mmCIF file of C-alpha atoms and ligand atoms in Angstrom:
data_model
loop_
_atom_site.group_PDB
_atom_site.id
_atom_site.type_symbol
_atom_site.label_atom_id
_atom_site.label_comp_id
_atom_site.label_asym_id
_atom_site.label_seq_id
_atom_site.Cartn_x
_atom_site.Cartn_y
_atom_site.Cartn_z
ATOM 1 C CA UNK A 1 96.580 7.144 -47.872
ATOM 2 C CA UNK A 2 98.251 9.708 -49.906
ATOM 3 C CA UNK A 3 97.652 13.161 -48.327
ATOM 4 C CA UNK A 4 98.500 14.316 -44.891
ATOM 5 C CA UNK A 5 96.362 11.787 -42.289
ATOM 6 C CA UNK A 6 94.055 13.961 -39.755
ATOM 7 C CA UNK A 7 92.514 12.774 -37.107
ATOM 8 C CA UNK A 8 89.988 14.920 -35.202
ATOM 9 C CA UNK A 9 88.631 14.150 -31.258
ATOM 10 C CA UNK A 10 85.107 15.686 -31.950
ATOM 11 C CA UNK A 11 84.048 15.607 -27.833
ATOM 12 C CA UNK A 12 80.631 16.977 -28.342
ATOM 13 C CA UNK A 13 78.860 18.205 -25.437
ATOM 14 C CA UNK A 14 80.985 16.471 -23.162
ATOM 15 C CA UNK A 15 83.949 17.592 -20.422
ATOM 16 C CA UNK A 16 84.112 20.905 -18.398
ATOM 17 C CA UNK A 17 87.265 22.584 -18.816
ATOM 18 C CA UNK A 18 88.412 20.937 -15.388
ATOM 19 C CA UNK A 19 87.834 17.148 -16.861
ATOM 20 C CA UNK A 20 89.094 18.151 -20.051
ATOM 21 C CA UNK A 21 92.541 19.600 -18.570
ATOM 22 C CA UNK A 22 92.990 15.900 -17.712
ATOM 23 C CA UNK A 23 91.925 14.108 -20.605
ATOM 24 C CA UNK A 24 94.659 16.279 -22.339
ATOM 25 C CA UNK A 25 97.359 15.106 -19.804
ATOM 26 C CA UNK A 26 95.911 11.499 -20.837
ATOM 27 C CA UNK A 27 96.022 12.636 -24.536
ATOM 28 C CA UNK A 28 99.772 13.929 -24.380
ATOM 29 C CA UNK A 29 100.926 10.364 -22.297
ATOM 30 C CA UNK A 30 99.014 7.917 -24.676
ATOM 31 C CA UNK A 31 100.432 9.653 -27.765
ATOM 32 C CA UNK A 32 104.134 9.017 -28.938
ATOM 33 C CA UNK A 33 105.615 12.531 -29.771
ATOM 34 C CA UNK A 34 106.983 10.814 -33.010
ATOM 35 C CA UNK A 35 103.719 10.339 -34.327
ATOM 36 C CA UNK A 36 102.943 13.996 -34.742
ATOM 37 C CA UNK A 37 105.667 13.731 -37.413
ATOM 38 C CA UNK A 38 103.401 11.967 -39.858
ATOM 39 C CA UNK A 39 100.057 12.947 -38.556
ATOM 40 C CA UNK A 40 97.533 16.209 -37.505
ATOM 41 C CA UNK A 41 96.121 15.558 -34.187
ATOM 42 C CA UNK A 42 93.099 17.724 -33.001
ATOM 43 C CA UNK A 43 90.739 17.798 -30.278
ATOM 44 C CA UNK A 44 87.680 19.580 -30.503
ATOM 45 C CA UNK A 45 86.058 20.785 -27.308
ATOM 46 C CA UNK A 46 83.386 22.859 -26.473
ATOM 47 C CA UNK A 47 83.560 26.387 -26.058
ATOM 48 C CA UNK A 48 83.637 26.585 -22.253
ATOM 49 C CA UNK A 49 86.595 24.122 -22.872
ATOM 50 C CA UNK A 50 88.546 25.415 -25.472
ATOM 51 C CA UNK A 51 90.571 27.929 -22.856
ATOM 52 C CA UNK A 52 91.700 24.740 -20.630
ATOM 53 C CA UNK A 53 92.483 22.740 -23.671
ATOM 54 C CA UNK A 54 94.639 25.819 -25.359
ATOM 55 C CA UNK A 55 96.365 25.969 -22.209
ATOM 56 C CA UNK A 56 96.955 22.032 -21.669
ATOM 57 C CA UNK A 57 98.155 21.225 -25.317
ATOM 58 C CA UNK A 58 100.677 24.217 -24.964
ATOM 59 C CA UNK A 59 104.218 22.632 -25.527
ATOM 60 C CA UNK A 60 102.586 19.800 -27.483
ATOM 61 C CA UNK A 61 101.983 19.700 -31.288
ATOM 62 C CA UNK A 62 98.124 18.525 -30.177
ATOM 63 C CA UNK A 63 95.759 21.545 -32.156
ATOM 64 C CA UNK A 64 93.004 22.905 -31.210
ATOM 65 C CA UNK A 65 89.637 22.883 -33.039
ATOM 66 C CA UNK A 66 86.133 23.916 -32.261
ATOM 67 C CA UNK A 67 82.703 22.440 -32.977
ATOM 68 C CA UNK A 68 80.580 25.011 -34.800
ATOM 69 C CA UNK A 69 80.969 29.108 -35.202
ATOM 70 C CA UNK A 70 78.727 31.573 -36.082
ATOM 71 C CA UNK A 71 78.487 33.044 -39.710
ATOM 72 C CA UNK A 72 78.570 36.815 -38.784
ATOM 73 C CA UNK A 73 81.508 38.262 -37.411
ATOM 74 C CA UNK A 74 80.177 40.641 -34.506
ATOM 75 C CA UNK A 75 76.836 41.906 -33.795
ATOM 76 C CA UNK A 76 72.839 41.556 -31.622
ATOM 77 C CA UNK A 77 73.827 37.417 -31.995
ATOM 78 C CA UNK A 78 72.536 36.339 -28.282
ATOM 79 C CA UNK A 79 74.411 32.945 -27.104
ATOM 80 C CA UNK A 80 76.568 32.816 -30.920
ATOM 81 C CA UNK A 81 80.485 32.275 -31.164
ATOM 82 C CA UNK A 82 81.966 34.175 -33.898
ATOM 83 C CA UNK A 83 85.259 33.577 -35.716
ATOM 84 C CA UNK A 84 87.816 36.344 -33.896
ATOM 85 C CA UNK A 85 86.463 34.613 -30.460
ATOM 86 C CA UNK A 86 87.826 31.072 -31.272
ATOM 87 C CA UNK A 87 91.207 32.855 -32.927
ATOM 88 C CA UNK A 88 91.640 34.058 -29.404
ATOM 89 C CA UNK A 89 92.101 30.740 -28.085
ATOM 90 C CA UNK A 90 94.536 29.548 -30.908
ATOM 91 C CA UNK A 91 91.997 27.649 -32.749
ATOM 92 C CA UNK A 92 92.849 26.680 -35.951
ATOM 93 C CA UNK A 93 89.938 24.076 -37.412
ATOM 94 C CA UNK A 94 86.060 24.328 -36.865
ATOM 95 C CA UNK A 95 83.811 21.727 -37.652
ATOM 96 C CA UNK A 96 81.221 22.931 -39.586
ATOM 97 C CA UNK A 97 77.602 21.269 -40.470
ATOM 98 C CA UNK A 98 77.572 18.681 -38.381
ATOM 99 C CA UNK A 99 74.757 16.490 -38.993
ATOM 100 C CA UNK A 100 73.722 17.351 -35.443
ATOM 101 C CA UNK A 101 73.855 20.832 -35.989
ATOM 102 C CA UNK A 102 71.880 20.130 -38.954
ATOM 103 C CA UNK A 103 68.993 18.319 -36.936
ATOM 104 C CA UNK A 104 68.729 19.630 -33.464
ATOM 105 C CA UNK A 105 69.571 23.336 -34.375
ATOM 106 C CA UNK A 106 67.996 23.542 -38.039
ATOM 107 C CA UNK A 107 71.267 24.635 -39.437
ATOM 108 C CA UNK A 108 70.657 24.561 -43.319
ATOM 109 C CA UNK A 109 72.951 24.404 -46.694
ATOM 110 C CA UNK A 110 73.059 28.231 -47.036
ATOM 111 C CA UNK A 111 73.672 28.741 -43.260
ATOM 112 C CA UNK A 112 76.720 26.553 -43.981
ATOM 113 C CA UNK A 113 77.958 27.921 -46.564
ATOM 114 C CA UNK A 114 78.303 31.058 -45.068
ATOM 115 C CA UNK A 115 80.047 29.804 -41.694
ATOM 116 C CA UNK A 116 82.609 27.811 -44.048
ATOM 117 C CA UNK A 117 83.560 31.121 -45.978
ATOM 118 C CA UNK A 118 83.414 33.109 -42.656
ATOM 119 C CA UNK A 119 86.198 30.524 -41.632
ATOM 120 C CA UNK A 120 88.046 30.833 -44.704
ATOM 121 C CA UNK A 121 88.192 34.622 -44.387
ATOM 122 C CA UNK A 122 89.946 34.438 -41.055
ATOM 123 C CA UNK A 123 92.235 31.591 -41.753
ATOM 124 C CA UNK A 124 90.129 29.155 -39.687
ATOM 125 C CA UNK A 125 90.296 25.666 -41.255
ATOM 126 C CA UNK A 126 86.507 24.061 -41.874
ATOM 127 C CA UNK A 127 85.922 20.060 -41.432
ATOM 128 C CA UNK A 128 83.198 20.175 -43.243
ATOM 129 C CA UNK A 129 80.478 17.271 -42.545
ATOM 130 C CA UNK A 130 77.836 15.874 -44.698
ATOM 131 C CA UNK A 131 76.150 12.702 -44.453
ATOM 132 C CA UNK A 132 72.817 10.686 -45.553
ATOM 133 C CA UNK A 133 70.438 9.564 -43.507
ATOM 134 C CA UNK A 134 69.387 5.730 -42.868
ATOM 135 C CA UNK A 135 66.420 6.413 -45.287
ATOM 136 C CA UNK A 136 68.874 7.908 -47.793
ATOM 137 C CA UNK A 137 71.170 5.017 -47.253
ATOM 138 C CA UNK A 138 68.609 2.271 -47.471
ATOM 139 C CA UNK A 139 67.458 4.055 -50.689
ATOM 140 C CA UNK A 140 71.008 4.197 -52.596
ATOM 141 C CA UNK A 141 70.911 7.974 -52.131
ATOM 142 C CA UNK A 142 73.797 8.495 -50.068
ATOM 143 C CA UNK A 143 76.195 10.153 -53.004
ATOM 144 C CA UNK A 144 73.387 12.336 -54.514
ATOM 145 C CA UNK A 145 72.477 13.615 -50.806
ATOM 146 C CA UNK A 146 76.370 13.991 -49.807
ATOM 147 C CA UNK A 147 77.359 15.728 -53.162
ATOM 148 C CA UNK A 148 74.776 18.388 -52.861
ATOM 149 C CA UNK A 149 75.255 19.053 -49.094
ATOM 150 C CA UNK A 150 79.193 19.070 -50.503
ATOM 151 C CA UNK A 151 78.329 21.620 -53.789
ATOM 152 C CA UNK A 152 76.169 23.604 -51.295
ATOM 153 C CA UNK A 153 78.773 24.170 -48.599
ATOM 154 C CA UNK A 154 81.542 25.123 -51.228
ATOM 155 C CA UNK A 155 79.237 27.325 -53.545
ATOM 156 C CA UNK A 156 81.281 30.341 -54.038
ATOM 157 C CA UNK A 157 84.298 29.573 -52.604
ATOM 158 C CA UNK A 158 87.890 28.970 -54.682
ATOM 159 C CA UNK A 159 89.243 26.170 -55.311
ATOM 160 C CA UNK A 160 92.595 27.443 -53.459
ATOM 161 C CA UNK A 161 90.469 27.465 -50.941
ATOM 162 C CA UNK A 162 88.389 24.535 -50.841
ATOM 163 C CA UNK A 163 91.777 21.698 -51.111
ATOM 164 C CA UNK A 164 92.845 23.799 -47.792
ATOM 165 C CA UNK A 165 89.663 22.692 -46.046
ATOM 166 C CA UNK A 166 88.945 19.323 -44.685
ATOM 167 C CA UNK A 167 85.655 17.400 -45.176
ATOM 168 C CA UNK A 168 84.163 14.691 -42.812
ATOM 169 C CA UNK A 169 81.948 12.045 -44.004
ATOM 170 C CA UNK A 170 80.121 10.854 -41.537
ATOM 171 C CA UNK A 171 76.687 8.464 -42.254
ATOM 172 C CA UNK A 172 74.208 9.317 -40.047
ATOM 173 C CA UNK A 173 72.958 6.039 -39.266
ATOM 174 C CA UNK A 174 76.623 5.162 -38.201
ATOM 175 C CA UNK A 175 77.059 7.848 -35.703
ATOM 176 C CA UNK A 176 76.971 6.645 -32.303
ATOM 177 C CA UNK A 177 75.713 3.315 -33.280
ATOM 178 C CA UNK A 178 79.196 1.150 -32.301
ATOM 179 C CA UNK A 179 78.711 0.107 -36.014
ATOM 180 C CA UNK A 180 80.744 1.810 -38.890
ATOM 181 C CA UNK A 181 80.211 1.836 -42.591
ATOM 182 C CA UNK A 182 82.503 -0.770 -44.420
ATOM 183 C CA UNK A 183 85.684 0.517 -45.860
ATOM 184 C CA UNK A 184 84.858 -0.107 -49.165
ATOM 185 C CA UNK A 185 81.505 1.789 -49.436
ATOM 186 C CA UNK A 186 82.931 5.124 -46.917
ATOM 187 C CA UNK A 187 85.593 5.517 -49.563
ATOM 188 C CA UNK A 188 83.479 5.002 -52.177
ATOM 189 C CA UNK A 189 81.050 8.237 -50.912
ATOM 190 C CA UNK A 190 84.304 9.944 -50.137
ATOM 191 C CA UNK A 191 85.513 9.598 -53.847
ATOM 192 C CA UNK A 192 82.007 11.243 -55.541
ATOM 193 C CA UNK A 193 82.615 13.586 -52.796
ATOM 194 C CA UNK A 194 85.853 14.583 -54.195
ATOM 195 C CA UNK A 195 84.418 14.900 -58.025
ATOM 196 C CA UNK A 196 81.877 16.847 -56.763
ATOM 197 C CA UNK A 197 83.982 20.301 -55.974
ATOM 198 C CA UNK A 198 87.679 21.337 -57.846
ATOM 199 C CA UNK A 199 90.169 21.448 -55.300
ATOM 200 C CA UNK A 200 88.702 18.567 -53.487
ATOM 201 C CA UNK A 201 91.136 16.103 -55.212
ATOM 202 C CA UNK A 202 93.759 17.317 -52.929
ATOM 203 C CA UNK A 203 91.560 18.251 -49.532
ATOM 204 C CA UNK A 204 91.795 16.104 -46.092
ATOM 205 C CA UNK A 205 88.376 13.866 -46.143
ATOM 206 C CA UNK A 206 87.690 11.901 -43.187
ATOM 207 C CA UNK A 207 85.180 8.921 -42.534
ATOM 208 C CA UNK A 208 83.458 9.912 -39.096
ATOM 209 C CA UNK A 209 80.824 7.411 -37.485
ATOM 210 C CA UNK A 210 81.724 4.908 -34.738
ATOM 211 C CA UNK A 211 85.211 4.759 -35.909
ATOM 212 C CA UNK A 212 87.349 3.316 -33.048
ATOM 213 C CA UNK A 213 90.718 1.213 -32.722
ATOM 214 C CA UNK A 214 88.969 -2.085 -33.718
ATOM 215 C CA UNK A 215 87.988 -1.022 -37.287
ATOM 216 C CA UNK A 216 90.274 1.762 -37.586
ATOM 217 C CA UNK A 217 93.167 0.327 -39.301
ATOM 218 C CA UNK A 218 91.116 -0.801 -42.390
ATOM 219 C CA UNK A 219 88.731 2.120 -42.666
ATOM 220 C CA UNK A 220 92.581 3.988 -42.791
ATOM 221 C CA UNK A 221 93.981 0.961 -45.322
ATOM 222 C CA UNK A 222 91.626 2.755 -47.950
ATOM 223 C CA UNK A 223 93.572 5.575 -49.807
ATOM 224 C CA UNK A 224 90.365 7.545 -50.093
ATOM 225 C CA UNK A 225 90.220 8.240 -46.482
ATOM 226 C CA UNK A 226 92.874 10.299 -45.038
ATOM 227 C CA UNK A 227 91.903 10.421 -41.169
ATOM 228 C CA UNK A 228 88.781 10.069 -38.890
ATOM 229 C CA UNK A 229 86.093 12.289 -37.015
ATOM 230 C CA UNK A 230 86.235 10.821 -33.914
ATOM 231 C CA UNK A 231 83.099 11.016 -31.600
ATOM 232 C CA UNK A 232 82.790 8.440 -28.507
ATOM 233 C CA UNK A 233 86.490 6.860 -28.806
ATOM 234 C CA UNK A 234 88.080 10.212 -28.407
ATOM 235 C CA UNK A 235 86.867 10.598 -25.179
ATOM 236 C CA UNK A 236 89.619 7.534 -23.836
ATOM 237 C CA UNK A 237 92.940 8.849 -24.321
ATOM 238 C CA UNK A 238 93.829 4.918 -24.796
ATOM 239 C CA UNK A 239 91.146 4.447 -27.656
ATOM 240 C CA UNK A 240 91.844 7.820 -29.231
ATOM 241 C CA UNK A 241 95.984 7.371 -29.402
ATOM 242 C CA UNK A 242 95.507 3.852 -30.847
ATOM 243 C CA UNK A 243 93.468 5.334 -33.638
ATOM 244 C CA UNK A 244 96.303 7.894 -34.395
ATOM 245 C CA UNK A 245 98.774 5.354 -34.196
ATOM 246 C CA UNK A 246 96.970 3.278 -36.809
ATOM 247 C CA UNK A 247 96.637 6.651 -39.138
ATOM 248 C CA UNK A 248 100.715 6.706 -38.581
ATOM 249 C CA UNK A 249 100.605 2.881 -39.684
ATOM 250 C CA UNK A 250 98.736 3.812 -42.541
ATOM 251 C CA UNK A 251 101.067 5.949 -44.186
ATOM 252 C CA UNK A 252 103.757 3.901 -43.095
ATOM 253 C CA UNK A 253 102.173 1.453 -45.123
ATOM 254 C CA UNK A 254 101.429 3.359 -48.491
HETATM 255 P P1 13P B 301 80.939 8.549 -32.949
HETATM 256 O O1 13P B 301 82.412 8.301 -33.212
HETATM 257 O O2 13P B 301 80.610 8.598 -31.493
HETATM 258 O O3 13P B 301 80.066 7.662 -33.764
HETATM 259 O O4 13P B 301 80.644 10.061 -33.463
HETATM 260 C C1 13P B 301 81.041 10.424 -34.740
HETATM 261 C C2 13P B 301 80.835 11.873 -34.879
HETATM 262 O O5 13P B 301 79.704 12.353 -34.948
HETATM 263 C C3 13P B 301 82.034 12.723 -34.909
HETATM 264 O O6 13P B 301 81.739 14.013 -35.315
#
């Protein structure tokens, strides 16, 4: 691992800003302070959370991250989240395109695009997320679907700009299945990801998809992938610090 390691707690639709107030106490006990040293940590509630969280990570060098925001800035935008809104809270990283998003809401390249320069503009940090389906997968299209979701999320924007951001692979068909991709063929993606975009070379990219403590450690061991989306094991403070102690272990290690 040669840049900066990030690891992101990506919570999803779970905890109310009562049960996430202790999963942050959890959080701050499981985690060493001196591992903050060598590694970003960020949890990603929802919205109704983010308030608790702000207020529970206070004092810590946790961040605070949010899972999608809306590309306009104000406006008629019924049930929408805009980008001032999550600055309130101290947010500081949105998650942008994930493949969720992409499915259940229809949220398309363009619509992307436009939500990752909307974060740009307000010094929000996007973790970008692409992925190919099982289909894709199966049919040794994974790199041409990822680069174009990539190219299309980045059209426009600088490359100053885009090695700021961080992008999250995250295979589809690995997501919530207790099974990640191997090691060798995640940073394999991730590096045609990076040739894909200038300024990528030196951008965070993360491997996201049933990533927990027992395959962490070699998923990290590849100096392609600098960190992990974290879905189901970042909801157990125990699971989630022993995947940031393995990022710490990683660099240790390079
Ligand atoms: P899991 O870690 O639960 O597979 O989720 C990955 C993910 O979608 C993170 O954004």
């Amino acid at each position: 691992m040669t840049r900066r390691p990030f690891i992101a707690g990506n919570w999803k639709m779970h905890q109310t800003g009562a049960s996430a107030r202790v999963l942050v106490a959890e959080i701050r006990a499981a985690i060493p302070p001196h591992s903050y040293a060598n590694v970003d940590v960020v949890l990603c509630p929802p919205y109704t959370a983010l308030a608790s969280v702000a207020q529970a990570i206070a004092g810590s060098e946790l961040q605070l991250g949010a899972q999608d925001v809306s590309a306009h800035e104000w406006g008629a935008y019924t049930a929408q989240i805009s980008a001032p809104m999550l600055l309130e809270f101290g947010t500081r990283y949105v998650i942008v395109g994930h493949s969720e998003c992409r499915a259940y809401f229809d949220q398309h390249d363009e619509q992307i695009n436009a939500k990752v320069r909307r974060c740009l503009q307000h010094g929000l940090i996007p973790i970008v997320a692409v992925g190919e389906t099982h289909e894709e997968h199966v049919a040794g299209k994974a790199r041409e679907r990822v680069t174009g979701q990539i190219r299309e999320a980045f059209a426009g924007v600088a490359s100053g700009d885009v090695e700021r951001a961080v992008v999250a692979y995250e295979p589809l068909w690995a997501i919530g299945s207790g099974t990640s991709d191997t090691p060798e063929q995640a940073a394999s993606v991730i590096a045609a990801i990076r040739s894909a975009v200038p300024g990528l070379e030196r951008a965070r990219c993360l491997y996201g998809g049933s990533m927990k403590p027992e395959n962490a450690a070699a998923l990290l061991a590849q100096p392609e992938i600098d960190g992990g989306l974290i879905g189901g094991a970042s909801l157990n403070a125990h699971s989630f610090a022993q995947i940031v102690d393995h990022a710490r272990k990683a660099v240790a290690a390079s």
